[in-house]
Amino acid sequence: MSLLSAPSPRYIRDVHLSFLIGHPLAKASHRFVCQSCGTVHPKWQGKCEGCGAWNTLAEEVVESRVPGPTKAASLGGRKVEFVALKGHSSPPPRTRTGMAELDRVLGGGFVPGSVVLVGGDPGIGKSTILLQAAARVAEAGKRTLYISGEEAIEQVRLRALRLGVSGAPLGLAAASSLRDILASLEEERDVGLVIMDSIQTVWLDSLDSAPGTVSQVRACAAELGRMAKARGFALVLVGHVTKEGTLAGPRVLEHMVDATLYFEGDRGHQFRILRATKNRFGATDEIGVFEMTETGLAEVPNPSALFLAERRGNVSGSAVFAGLEGTRPVLVEVQALLSPSAGGSPRRQVVGWDSGRLSMLLAVLESRCRMTLGMNDVYLNIAGGLRISEPAADLAVAAALVSAATDRPCPPDAVFFGEVGLSGEIRQVAQTELRLREAAKLGFAAATLPRRVARGGRALSAPDGLRLSETGHLADLVAPFAAAAGPRRGPKEKPKPEPAEAE
Ligand code: TYD
Ligand code: MG
């Protein structure tokens, strides 16, 4: 079985056997491995067929094993006991960091024996947040080790000084040889948390490939993870996202770890978002919001206030979206700008949202609401740098577009949410009450939302003082803007709303 083929528990054992013990039947062969997604190709080619990235294939020498005998007894294995599904199990114990945003994304804290991958662009703040978290755990009395393969000890000390955590009883090491790291961890007693920053710097001398390649990164992560499970400490692996393909990206490790967190953000903005994309011990889609300050990352317990901080009311092209990130409601401002196109095909520039979805909305506004937008360049921006993937944002984006097109501001105290279908119908979205509560909490007085479909269930409980404007069709949203707008850029006529489609 090749070391680079699809992941399986057997793969991990193979890595261990062939690297640390050596296998008499091993023979070397050459493969071309995508450093971004890990897909193996027999020949070099410019584009990876797995992820579509260009120039990410690198040649790697792999040791493949000649298939051995298949009878269990002759493999020298021990029999595994199968037990009944029903039995005693309690929720995993947790090591809390005391940083509420981080703990929530982890599902309540680090789980002993688990492996967490923290990915993100270089310079986004991975080392910073992990040093802060490690210091907190160490201060709480758990043996915590921070191994840096990138920075010298002095650098880490200086950073800790700046973060105000230099007094924490943290074990610090600068190392990158897997053998050294494993040997040192073997000596340690009662370790609670180990941070490896970054996994791309760790290397194993028995492998021919260079540090940071897919085979090195996978083999080293497997070995470290095995030790974490055996010794019961939580392990955090830092993985840089690289676009050049010179280093194996965190994606090649996702299947081997218990949780994957991505640290996102725009370097031009001060806030950062920690997002769980995989979590065997908690919910995914959960986000933690932090602000990068002079003294490290500060938690942002109320992100809506941060995202709306710079909003100027009463300007056209702006609408507030009552969104949801994981289990938490987040209000953000959607900004749209339309300007007559200079010729050729009009530009569509989107920041923080899906450009395909924008094209769809523009088409729906044109053909179902009779608006003429086609000859304009359209710019759409989610203010603050948040990236939104919820379809519920459709209605807020539409409101911003219509407001921009008619040069009429949306009511400054209104929020919008709802999915728009191809016939212009507004569809229901999840967690209406949560969104409304957040809007009311932040002082909004009106909400435009999908028309409720009678399902015989519980009545919607809207917060006091919030005016609800239920909308069945996008044309209902357009009409008030159109009423006061000039005929040049606004809707040509008020169309007859089509009935909302039943779900
Ligand atoms: P870092 O944690 O080194 O990023 P990563 O490990 O993801 O590569 O973060 C580095 C950036 O953060 C750097 O540009 C400086 C900035 N920073 C602050 O703004 N304040 C701070 O207190 C610290 C420690 C870093
Ligand atoms: Mg770093």
Short mmCIF file of C-alpha atoms and ligand atoms in Angstrom, two decimals:
data_model
loop_
_atom_site.label_atom_id
_atom_site.label_comp_id
_atom_site.label_asym_id
_atom_site.label_seq_id
_atom_site.Cartn_x
_atom_site.Cartn_y
_atom_site.Cartn_z
CA MET A 1 0.00 0.00 0.00
CA SER A 2 1.36 3.41 -0.91
CA LEU A 3 1.99 5.90 1.86
CA LEU A 4 0.32 8.58 -0.16
CA SER A 5 -2.88 6.86 -1.12
CA ALA A 6 -6.23 7.42 0.54
CA PRO A 7 -6.23 7.79 4.31
CA SER A 8 -7.12 4.93 6.57
CA PRO A 9 -6.12 3.81 10.04
CA ARG A 10 -3.95 1.24 8.36
CA TYR A 11 -2.11 4.05 6.59
CA ILE A 12 -1.14 5.57 9.88
CA ARG A 13 0.15 2.27 11.17
CA ASP A 14 2.06 1.75 7.94
CA VAL A 15 3.74 5.09 8.36
CA HIS A 16 4.85 4.12 11.79
CA LEU A 17 6.09 0.71 10.77
CA SER A 18 7.99 1.73 7.72
CA PHE A 19 9.55 4.88 9.13
CA LEU A 20 10.50 3.96 12.60
CA ILE A 21 11.14 0.27 12.30
CA GLY A 22 11.82 -0.05 8.62
CA HIS A 23 10.22 -2.65 6.44
CA PRO A 24 12.22 -5.38 4.76
CA LEU A 25 9.92 -5.46 1.75
CA ALA A 26 9.85 -1.73 1.19
CA LYS A 27 10.88 -0.41 -2.20
CA ALA A 28 11.13 3.16 -3.41
CA SER A 29 9.13 4.72 -6.23
CA HIS A 30 8.50 8.23 -7.50
CA ARG A 31 5.18 10.03 -7.39
CA PHE A 32 4.00 13.54 -8.07
CA VAL A 33 1.95 14.85 -5.19
CA CYS A 34 -0.15 18.02 -5.13
CA GLN A 35 1.17 20.07 -2.21
CA SER A 36 -2.18 21.73 -1.83
CA CYS A 37 -4.62 18.82 -1.65
CA GLY A 38 -2.42 15.73 -1.57
CA THR A 39 -3.71 14.10 -4.77
CA VAL A 40 -1.15 11.65 -6.17
CA HIS A 41 -0.33 11.72 -9.89
CA PRO A 42 1.88 9.17 -11.65
CA LYS A 43 3.38 11.81 -13.98
CA TRP A 44 4.17 15.49 -13.63
CA GLN A 45 1.50 17.83 -14.97
CA GLY A 46 0.85 21.54 -14.65
CA LYS A 47 -2.59 21.36 -13.12
CA CYS A 48 -3.70 19.19 -10.23
CA GLU A 49 -6.74 17.11 -11.12
CA GLY A 50 -7.76 16.95 -7.49
CA CYS A 51 -8.11 20.63 -6.64
CA GLY A 52 -7.49 22.40 -9.93
CA ALA A 53 -4.48 24.32 -8.61
CA TRP A 54 -1.61 25.07 -10.98
CA ASN A 55 2.06 24.22 -10.40
CA THR A 56 1.48 22.53 -7.09
CA LEU A 57 2.84 19.09 -8.03
CA ALA A 58 6.13 18.09 -6.47
CA GLU A 59 8.08 14.92 -6.98
CA GLU A 60 8.30 12.76 -3.91
CA VAL A 61 10.05 9.49 -3.31
CA VAL A 62 7.74 7.11 -1.51
CA GLU A 63 8.36 3.74 -0.08
CA SER A 64 5.69 1.33 -1.15
CA ARG A 65 5.25 -2.03 0.42
CA VAL A 66 4.91 -5.26 -1.47
CA PRO A 67 1.64 -6.80 -0.28
CA GLY A 68 2.33 -9.36 2.40
CA PRO A 69 0.41 -12.45 3.47
CA THR A 70 -3.23 -11.82 4.21
CA LYS A 71 -3.98 -14.32 6.97
CA ALA A 72 -4.40 -12.46 10.25
CA ALA A 73 -2.34 -14.90 12.26
CA SER A 74 0.62 -14.73 9.92
CA LEU A 75 0.66 -10.93 10.21
CA GLY A 76 1.44 -11.26 13.88
CA GLY A 77 -1.50 -9.08 14.90
CA ARG A 78 -3.54 -9.30 18.08
CA LYS A 79 -7.26 -10.01 17.99
CA VAL A 80 -9.43 -6.95 18.51
CA GLU A 81 -12.40 -7.33 20.85
CA PHE A 82 -15.70 -6.12 19.47
CA VAL A 83 -17.98 -4.66 22.12
CA ALA A 84 -21.67 -3.73 22.14
CA LEU A 85 -22.61 -0.24 21.00
CA LYS A 86 -24.62 0.28 24.16
CA GLY A 87 -22.42 0.96 27.12
CA HIS A 88 -21.05 3.58 29.47
CA SER A 89 -19.68 6.70 27.93
CA SER A 90 -19.42 10.19 29.29
CA PRO A 91 -18.74 13.40 27.43
CA PRO A 92 -15.02 13.95 26.94
CA PRO A 93 -13.30 16.01 29.65
CA ARG A 94 -12.15 19.40 28.45
CA THR A 95 -9.19 21.64 29.02
CA ARG A 96 -10.58 25.15 28.88
CA THR A 97 -8.32 27.95 27.75
CA GLY A 98 -10.39 30.62 29.45
CA MET A 99 -10.65 32.45 26.12
CA ALA A 100 -14.39 32.10 25.62
CA GLU A 101 -14.28 32.64 21.86
CA LEU A 102 -11.66 29.92 21.38
CA ASP A 103 -13.34 27.51 23.80
CA ARG A 104 -16.65 27.82 22.00
CA VAL A 105 -15.13 27.09 18.60
CA LEU A 106 -13.40 24.04 20.08
CA GLY A 107 -16.74 22.84 21.44
CA GLY A 108 -15.92 23.63 25.06
CA GLY A 109 -12.13 23.45 25.23
CA PHE A 110 -9.36 21.06 24.16
CA VAL A 111 -10.14 17.36 24.47
CA PRO A 112 -7.24 15.34 25.94
CA GLY A 113 -5.74 12.99 23.37
CA SER A 114 -7.18 14.90 20.44
CA VAL A 115 -5.41 16.62 17.57
CA VAL A 116 -6.48 20.07 16.45
CA LEU A 117 -5.20 21.63 13.25
CA VAL A 118 -5.10 25.43 13.14
CA GLY A 119 -4.74 26.67 9.57
CA GLY A 120 -4.47 30.14 8.13
CA ASP A 121 -2.45 32.51 5.98
CA PRO A 122 1.03 33.37 7.20
CA GLY A 123 0.97 36.40 9.49
CA ILE A 124 -2.72 36.15 10.31
CA GLY A 125 -2.07 35.51 14.02
CA LYS A 126 -1.93 31.73 14.55
CA SER A 127 1.21 31.82 16.69
CA THR A 128 -0.19 34.76 18.62
CA ILE A 129 -3.50 33.17 19.58
CA LEU A 130 -1.89 29.83 20.40
CA LEU A 131 0.77 31.41 22.58
CA GLN A 132 -1.97 33.29 24.43
CA ALA A 133 -4.07 30.14 24.82
CA ALA A 134 -1.06 28.04 25.86
CA ALA A 135 -0.12 30.60 28.50
CA ARG A 136 -3.65 30.53 29.92
CA VAL A 137 -3.67 26.73 30.13
CA ALA A 138 -0.22 26.73 31.74
CA GLU A 139 -1.34 29.34 34.26
CA ALA A 140 -4.29 27.12 35.16
CA GLY A 141 -1.78 24.48 36.28
CA LYS A 142 -1.62 22.11 33.28
CA ARG A 143 1.81 21.25 31.91
CA THR A 144 1.87 23.02 28.54
CA LEU A 145 4.60 22.85 25.91
CA TYR A 146 5.07 25.20 22.98
CA ILE A 147 7.42 23.87 20.32
CA SER A 148 8.41 26.37 17.68
CA GLY A 149 9.99 25.16 14.48
CA GLU A 150 9.94 28.61 12.96
CA GLU A 151 11.05 31.06 15.58
CA ALA A 152 13.98 31.11 17.96
CA ILE A 153 13.23 30.93 21.67
CA GLU A 154 14.16 34.60 22.09
CA GLN A 155 11.57 35.60 19.48
CA VAL A 156 8.85 33.65 21.24
CA ARG A 157 9.90 35.20 24.57
CA LEU A 158 9.70 38.70 23.11
CA ARG A 159 6.26 37.97 21.74
CA ALA A 160 5.12 36.63 25.11
CA LEU A 161 6.41 39.82 26.70
CA ARG A 162 4.38 41.91 24.27
CA LEU A 163 1.32 39.76 24.92
CA GLY A 164 1.76 40.19 28.66
CA VAL A 165 2.00 36.45 29.31
CA SER A 166 5.75 36.13 29.91
CA GLY A 167 5.15 35.01 33.49
CA ALA A 168 3.22 31.88 32.50
CA PRO A 169 4.89 28.55 33.43
CA LEU A 170 5.05 27.46 29.80
CA GLY A 171 7.61 24.96 28.50
CA LEU A 172 9.28 26.45 25.42
CA ALA A 173 11.44 24.71 22.82
CA ALA A 174 12.76 25.47 19.37
CA ALA A 175 12.92 22.16 17.50
CA SER A 176 11.96 20.67 14.19
CA SER A 177 13.38 17.13 14.13
CA LEU A 178 10.56 14.69 14.76
CA ARG A 179 12.87 12.24 16.52
CA ASP A 180 14.03 14.93 18.95
CA ILE A 181 10.50 16.11 19.57
CA LEU A 182 9.12 12.61 20.18
CA ALA A 183 12.04 11.71 22.44
CA SER A 184 11.51 14.87 24.49
CA LEU A 185 7.77 14.34 24.79
CA GLU A 186 8.42 10.75 25.86
CA GLU A 187 10.36 12.10 28.86
CA GLU A 188 7.61 14.50 29.94
CA ARG A 189 5.09 13.61 32.63
CA ASP A 190 1.44 14.72 32.81
CA VAL A 191 1.47 16.96 29.79
CA GLY A 192 -1.90 18.64 29.15
CA LEU A 193 -1.32 20.55 25.94
CA VAL A 194 1.34 20.60 23.22
CA ILE A 195 1.50 23.23 20.47
CA MET A 196 3.54 22.41 17.37
CA ASP A 197 4.16 25.60 15.40
CA SER A 198 4.23 24.70 12.55
CA ILE A 199 3.82 21.12 11.34
CA GLN A 200 5.37 22.17 8.02
CA THR A 201 8.73 22.69 9.69
CA VAL A 202 8.86 19.24 11.29
CA TRP A 203 10.81 16.60 9.43
CA LEU A 204 11.76 12.98 9.72
CA ASP A 205 15.25 12.00 8.53
CA SER A 206 14.22 8.58 7.25
CA LEU A 207 12.11 10.21 4.55
CA ASP A 208 13.72 11.41 1.36
CA SER A 209 11.32 14.29 0.77
CA ALA A 210 12.05 17.80 1.96
CA PRO A 211 10.41 19.25 5.10
CA GLY A 212 6.99 20.68 4.32
CA THR A 213 6.14 18.19 1.57
CA VAL A 214 3.00 16.11 1.77
CA SER A 215 4.74 12.92 2.84
CA GLN A 216 6.79 14.66 5.55
CA VAL A 217 3.83 16.61 6.89
CA ARG A 218 1.56 13.57 6.96
CA ALA A 219 4.10 11.24 8.48
CA CYS A 220 5.11 13.73 11.18
CA ALA A 221 1.49 14.62 11.99
CA ALA A 222 0.63 10.91 12.25
CA GLU A 223 3.49 10.24 14.65
CA LEU A 224 2.76 13.27 16.82
CA GLY A 225 -0.95 12.42 16.84
CA ARG A 226 -0.21 8.85 17.85
CA MET A 227 1.81 10.09 20.78
CA ALA A 228 -0.94 12.55 21.78
CA LYS A 229 -3.46 9.69 21.87
CA ALA A 230 -1.10 7.38 23.75
CA ARG A 231 -0.11 9.98 26.35
CA GLY A 232 -3.47 11.72 26.55
CA PHE A 233 -2.42 15.27 25.82
CA ALA A 234 -4.18 17.64 23.45
CA LEU A 235 -2.05 18.43 20.42
CA VAL A 236 -2.35 21.55 18.29
CA LEU A 237 -0.71 21.57 14.89
CA VAL A 238 -0.26 24.89 13.13
CA GLY A 239 -0.50 24.69 9.34
CA HIS A 240 0.13 27.58 6.99
CA VAL A 241 -2.08 28.00 3.99
CA THR A 242 0.20 28.60 1.04
CA LYS A 243 -0.83 29.49 -2.44
CA GLU A 244 2.50 28.83 -4.10
CA GLY A 245 2.33 25.12 -3.41
CA THR A 246 5.86 24.99 -2.04
CA LEU A 247 4.55 23.76 1.31
CA ALA A 248 1.91 21.13 1.88
CA GLY A 249 -1.26 22.93 2.89
CA PRO A 250 -3.35 22.12 5.97
CA ARG A 251 -5.91 20.40 3.73
CA VAL A 252 -3.67 17.35 3.37
CA LEU A 253 -4.00 16.80 7.12
CA GLU A 254 -7.71 17.41 7.58
CA HIS A 255 -8.64 13.73 7.51
CA MET A 256 -6.05 12.84 10.15
CA VAL A 257 -7.07 15.31 12.84
CA ASP A 258 -10.05 15.56 15.18
CA ALA A 259 -10.77 19.22 14.57
CA THR A 260 -9.75 21.76 11.96
CA LEU A 261 -9.92 25.44 12.76
CA TYR A 262 -9.15 28.11 10.22
CA PHE A 263 -7.99 31.52 11.27
CA GLU A 264 -9.29 34.01 8.74
CA GLY A 265 -9.25 37.70 8.29
CA ASP A 266 -8.12 40.45 6.12
CA ARG A 267 -4.76 41.91 7.07
CA GLY A 268 -6.22 45.32 6.29
CA HIS A 269 -8.77 44.85 9.05
CA GLN A 270 -8.06 44.39 12.69
CA PHE A 271 -10.46 41.56 13.40
CA ARG A 272 -9.88 37.86 12.88
CA ILE A 273 -12.31 34.99 12.71
CA LEU A 274 -11.58 31.52 13.97
CA ARG A 275 -13.84 29.07 12.16
CA ALA A 276 -14.25 25.34 12.81
CA THR A 277 -14.61 23.40 9.56
CA LYS A 278 -14.38 20.00 11.18
CA ASN A 279 -14.88 19.04 14.80
CA ARG A 280 -15.35 15.53 16.10
CA PHE A 281 -16.08 16.95 19.56
CA GLY A 282 -18.29 19.90 18.75
CA ALA A 283 -20.30 21.79 16.17
CA THR A 284 -18.79 23.06 12.95
CA ASP A 285 -19.65 26.45 11.49
CA GLU A 286 -18.98 27.90 14.91
CA ILE A 287 -16.93 31.08 14.83
CA GLY A 288 -14.89 33.00 17.33
CA VAL A 289 -14.23 36.67 16.71
CA PHE A 290 -11.03 38.36 17.81
CA GLU A 291 -9.53 41.75 17.35
CA MET A 292 -5.80 42.14 16.71
CA THR A 293 -4.53 44.77 19.11
CA GLU A 294 -1.08 45.97 20.14
CA THR A 295 -1.12 43.46 22.96
CA GLY A 296 -2.32 40.45 21.00
CA LEU A 297 -5.73 39.10 20.14
CA ALA A 298 -8.62 40.40 22.17
CA GLU A 299 -11.92 38.55 22.23
CA VAL A 300 -14.92 40.24 20.69
CA PRO A 301 -17.97 39.06 22.60
CA ASN A 302 -20.38 41.14 20.53
CA PRO A 303 -19.27 40.97 16.89
CA SER A 304 -22.36 42.71 15.50
CA ALA A 305 -21.42 45.92 17.30
CA LEU A 306 -17.92 45.67 15.81
CA PHE A 307 -19.11 45.03 12.26
CA LEU A 308 -21.61 47.86 12.39
CA ALA A 309 -19.34 50.30 14.21
CA GLU A 310 -18.43 52.33 11.13
CA ARG A 311 -21.82 52.27 9.47
CA ARG A 312 -23.17 55.59 8.34
CA GLY A 313 -26.95 55.60 8.31
CA ASN A 314 -28.98 57.21 5.56
CA VAL A 315 -26.71 56.52 2.61
CA SER A 316 -27.94 54.69 -0.42
CA GLY A 317 -26.54 51.27 -1.27
CA SER A 318 -26.29 50.05 2.31
CA ALA A 319 -28.41 47.40 4.04
CA VAL A 320 -27.91 45.50 7.28
CA PHE A 321 -28.04 41.73 7.07
CA ALA A 322 -29.15 39.77 10.13
CA GLY A 323 -26.94 36.76 9.60
CA LEU A 324 -25.97 33.64 11.44
CA GLU A 325 -22.46 32.27 11.96
CA GLY A 326 -22.69 28.86 13.54
CA THR A 327 -25.02 29.21 16.49
CA ARG A 328 -24.49 32.92 16.84
CA PRO A 329 -26.34 35.78 15.16
CA VAL A 330 -24.14 38.40 13.53
CA LEU A 331 -25.31 41.63 11.96
CA VAL A 332 -23.23 42.98 9.10
CA GLU A 333 -23.54 45.79 6.63
CA VAL A 334 -23.86 44.98 2.93
CA GLN A 335 -22.70 47.78 0.64
CA ALA A 336 -23.47 48.09 -3.06
CA LEU A 337 -22.30 50.62 -5.58
CA LEU A 338 -23.54 50.95 -9.14
CA SER A 339 -21.86 53.11 -11.73
CA PRO A 340 -22.52 53.35 -15.46
CA SER A 341 -20.22 51.01 -17.30
CA ALA A 342 -17.53 52.61 -19.44
CA GLY A 343 -18.22 50.13 -22.22
CA GLY A 344 -17.49 46.52 -22.93
CA SER A 345 -18.87 44.04 -20.47
CA PRO A 346 -19.82 45.59 -17.12
CA ARG A 347 -17.68 44.79 -14.09
CA ARG A 348 -18.92 42.69 -11.19
CA GLN A 349 -16.64 43.09 -8.20
CA VAL A 350 -17.51 41.24 -5.00
CA VAL A 351 -15.75 41.21 -1.63
CA GLY A 352 -16.98 38.82 1.05
CA TRP A 353 -19.76 37.19 -0.93
CA ASP A 354 -20.22 34.80 -3.84
CA SER A 355 -20.00 36.48 -7.25
CA GLY A 356 -22.15 33.78 -8.85
CA ARG A 357 -24.88 34.54 -6.35
CA LEU A 358 -24.62 38.25 -7.18
CA SER A 359 -25.09 37.51 -10.88
CA MET A 360 -28.15 35.45 -10.03
CA LEU A 361 -29.66 38.23 -7.93
CA LEU A 362 -29.03 40.81 -10.64
CA ALA A 363 -30.74 38.53 -13.16
CA VAL A 364 -33.73 38.05 -10.84
CA LEU A 365 -34.00 41.82 -10.25
CA GLU A 366 -33.89 42.41 -14.00
CA SER A 367 -36.28 39.78 -15.17
CA ARG A 368 -38.69 39.42 -12.23
CA CYS A 369 -38.71 42.98 -10.92
CA ARG A 370 -38.12 44.78 -14.23
CA MET A 371 -35.13 46.72 -13.07
CA THR A 372 -32.47 47.87 -15.54
CA LEU A 373 -29.12 47.22 -14.00
CA GLY A 374 -27.33 45.50 -16.85
CA MET A 375 -25.33 48.46 -18.12
CA ASN A 376 -23.88 49.29 -14.72
CA ASP A 377 -20.68 48.17 -13.10
CA VAL A 378 -21.69 46.56 -9.81
CA TYR A 379 -19.49 46.55 -6.72
CA LEU A 380 -20.58 44.63 -3.65
CA ASN A 381 -18.80 44.62 -0.32
CA ILE A 382 -19.47 43.00 3.03
CA ALA A 383 -18.24 45.76 5.32
CA GLY A 384 -15.53 44.89 7.80
CA GLY A 385 -14.13 41.99 5.78
CA LEU A 386 -16.44 39.19 6.92
CA ARG A 387 -17.06 36.44 4.38
CA ILE A 388 -20.70 35.39 4.13
CA SER A 389 -21.89 32.13 2.65
CA GLU A 390 -25.49 32.01 3.87
CA PRO A 391 -28.19 32.20 1.17
CA ALA A 392 -30.18 34.22 3.73
CA ALA A 393 -28.05 37.21 2.76
CA ASP A 394 -29.83 37.42 -0.62
CA LEU A 395 -32.52 39.79 0.61
CA ALA A 396 -30.04 42.17 2.24
CA VAL A 397 -27.88 42.17 -0.89
CA ALA A 398 -30.97 42.82 -3.01
CA ALA A 399 -31.96 45.69 -0.71
CA ALA A 400 -28.49 47.21 -1.01
CA LEU A 401 -28.58 46.84 -4.82
CA VAL A 402 -32.06 48.34 -5.18
CA SER A 403 -31.14 51.15 -2.81
CA ALA A 404 -28.01 51.87 -4.83
CA ALA A 405 -29.89 51.70 -8.13
CA THR A 406 -32.64 54.05 -7.00
CA ASP A 407 -30.32 56.25 -4.93
CA ARG A 408 -32.69 55.93 -1.98
CA PRO A 409 -31.36 54.84 1.41
CA CYS A 410 -32.82 51.82 3.15
CA PRO A 411 -34.44 52.69 6.49
CA PRO A 412 -31.38 52.98 8.76
CA ASP A 413 -33.10 51.07 11.57
CA ALA A 414 -34.01 48.03 9.45
CA VAL A 415 -32.40 44.62 9.02
CA PHE A 416 -32.97 42.20 6.14
CA PHE A 417 -32.75 38.45 5.73
CA GLY A 418 -34.25 35.85 3.42
CA GLU A 419 -33.25 33.64 0.52
CA VAL A 420 -34.27 34.71 -2.98
CA GLY A 421 -35.39 32.07 -5.47
CA LEU A 422 -35.12 32.27 -9.25
CA SER A 423 -38.72 33.39 -9.70
CA GLY A 424 -38.11 36.20 -7.22
CA GLU A 425 -39.87 34.47 -4.34
CA ILE A 426 -38.45 35.01 -0.85
CA ARG A 427 -37.77 31.77 0.92
CA GLN A 428 -37.70 30.91 4.59
CA VAL A 429 -34.38 30.68 6.39
CA ALA A 430 -33.36 29.08 9.68
CA GLN A 431 -33.34 30.71 13.11
CA THR A 432 -35.65 33.66 12.44
CA GLU A 433 -36.17 34.42 16.12
CA LEU A 434 -32.47 34.41 16.93
CA ARG A 435 -31.84 36.93 14.15
CA LEU A 436 -34.71 39.15 15.29
CA ARG A 437 -33.53 39.12 18.90
CA GLU A 438 -30.04 40.19 17.88
CA ALA A 439 -31.47 43.01 15.75
CA ALA A 440 -33.62 44.23 18.64
CA LYS A 441 -30.66 43.98 21.01
CA LEU A 442 -28.64 46.29 18.79
CA GLY A 443 -31.39 48.86 18.61
CA PHE A 444 -32.95 48.04 15.24
CA ALA A 445 -36.67 48.73 14.96
CA ALA A 446 -37.68 46.97 11.74
CA ALA A 447 -36.99 43.71 9.97
CA THR A 448 -37.78 42.63 6.42
CA LEU A 449 -38.03 38.85 6.34
CA PRO A 450 -39.67 36.02 4.41
CA ARG A 451 -43.43 35.66 4.67
CA ARG A 452 -44.26 33.03 7.23
CA VAL A 453 -45.67 29.82 5.88
CA ALA A 454 -48.39 28.37 8.07
CA ARG A 455 -47.04 25.07 9.24
CA GLY A 456 -49.33 24.59 12.17
CA GLY A 457 -46.41 25.07 14.46
CA ARG A 458 -45.55 27.58 17.14
CA ALA A 459 -46.22 31.23 16.41
CA LEU A 460 -43.21 33.44 15.78
CA SER A 461 -42.28 35.39 18.87
CA ALA A 462 -40.83 38.69 17.75
CA PRO A 463 -39.16 41.01 20.25
CA ASP A 464 -41.28 43.93 21.41
CA GLY A 465 -40.89 47.09 19.39
CA LEU A 466 -39.62 45.38 16.25
CA ARG A 467 -41.78 46.04 13.18
CA LEU A 468 -41.89 42.98 10.97
CA SER A 469 -42.37 43.39 7.27
CA GLU A 470 -43.01 39.98 5.79
CA THR A 471 -42.20 39.76 2.12
CA GLY A 472 -43.28 37.08 -0.31
CA HIS A 473 -41.65 38.40 -3.45
CA LEU A 474 -38.63 40.51 -4.30
CA ALA A 475 -40.92 42.95 -6.14
CA ASP A 476 -42.49 43.86 -2.76
CA LEU A 477 -39.06 44.94 -1.58
CA VAL A 478 -38.43 46.97 -4.74
CA ALA A 479 -41.77 48.80 -4.75
CA PRO A 480 -41.18 51.31 -1.92
CA PHE A 481 -37.83 52.34 -3.41
CA ALA A 482 -39.33 52.61 -6.86
CA ALA A 483 -42.18 54.82 -5.69
CA ALA A 484 -39.85 57.72 -4.95
CA ALA A 485 -37.13 57.11 -7.50
CA GLY A 486 -36.71 58.66 -10.92
CA PRO A 487 -37.57 56.57 -13.96
CA ARG A 488 -34.01 56.50 -15.34
CA ARG A 489 -32.38 53.92 -13.12
CA GLY A 490 -35.32 52.62 -11.17
CA PRO A 491 -37.81 49.95 -12.03
CA LYS A 492 -39.75 50.62 -15.20
CA GLU A 493 -43.07 49.76 -13.67
CA LYS A 494 -44.36 48.00 -10.65
CA PRO A 495 -44.83 44.39 -11.61
CA LYS A 496 -47.50 42.19 -10.24
CA PRO A 497 -45.95 40.13 -7.46
CA GLU A 498 -46.03 36.47 -8.18
CA PRO A 499 -47.26 34.23 -5.39
CA ALA A 500 -44.56 32.86 -3.17
CA GLU A 501 -43.78 29.30 -4.00
CA ALA A 502 -44.74 26.76 -1.43
CA GLU A 503 -41.74 24.96 0.05
P1 TYD B 1 1.55 35.68 13.95
O1 TYD B 1 0.87 35.14 15.15
O2 TYD B 1 3.05 35.63 13.95
O3 TYD B 1 1.02 35.02 12.62
P2 TYD B 1 1.15 33.51 12.10
O4 TYD B 1 1.68 32.69 13.20
O5 TYD B 1 -0.25 33.17 11.69
O6 TYD B 1 2.05 33.56 10.91
O7 TYD B 1 1.03 37.17 13.80
C1 TYD B 1 1.85 38.08 13.24
C2 TYD B 1 1.13 39.38 12.99
O8 TYD B 1 0.37 39.83 14.08
C3 TYD B 1 2.19 40.40 12.75
O9 TYD B 1 1.93 41.00 11.49
C4 TYD B 1 2.09 41.36 13.87
C5 TYD B 1 0.74 41.14 14.43
N1 TYD B 1 0.70 41.30 15.88
C6 TYD B 1 0.00 42.36 16.44
O10 TYD B 1 -0.57 43.18 15.74
N2 TYD B 1 -0.05 42.48 17.81
C7 TYD B 1 0.58 41.58 18.63
O11 TYD B 1 0.51 41.73 19.86
C8 TYD B 1 1.29 40.50 18.03
C9 TYD B 1 2.00 39.48 18.87
C10 TYD B 1 1.32 40.39 16.67
MG MG B 2 3.58 31.78 13.27
#
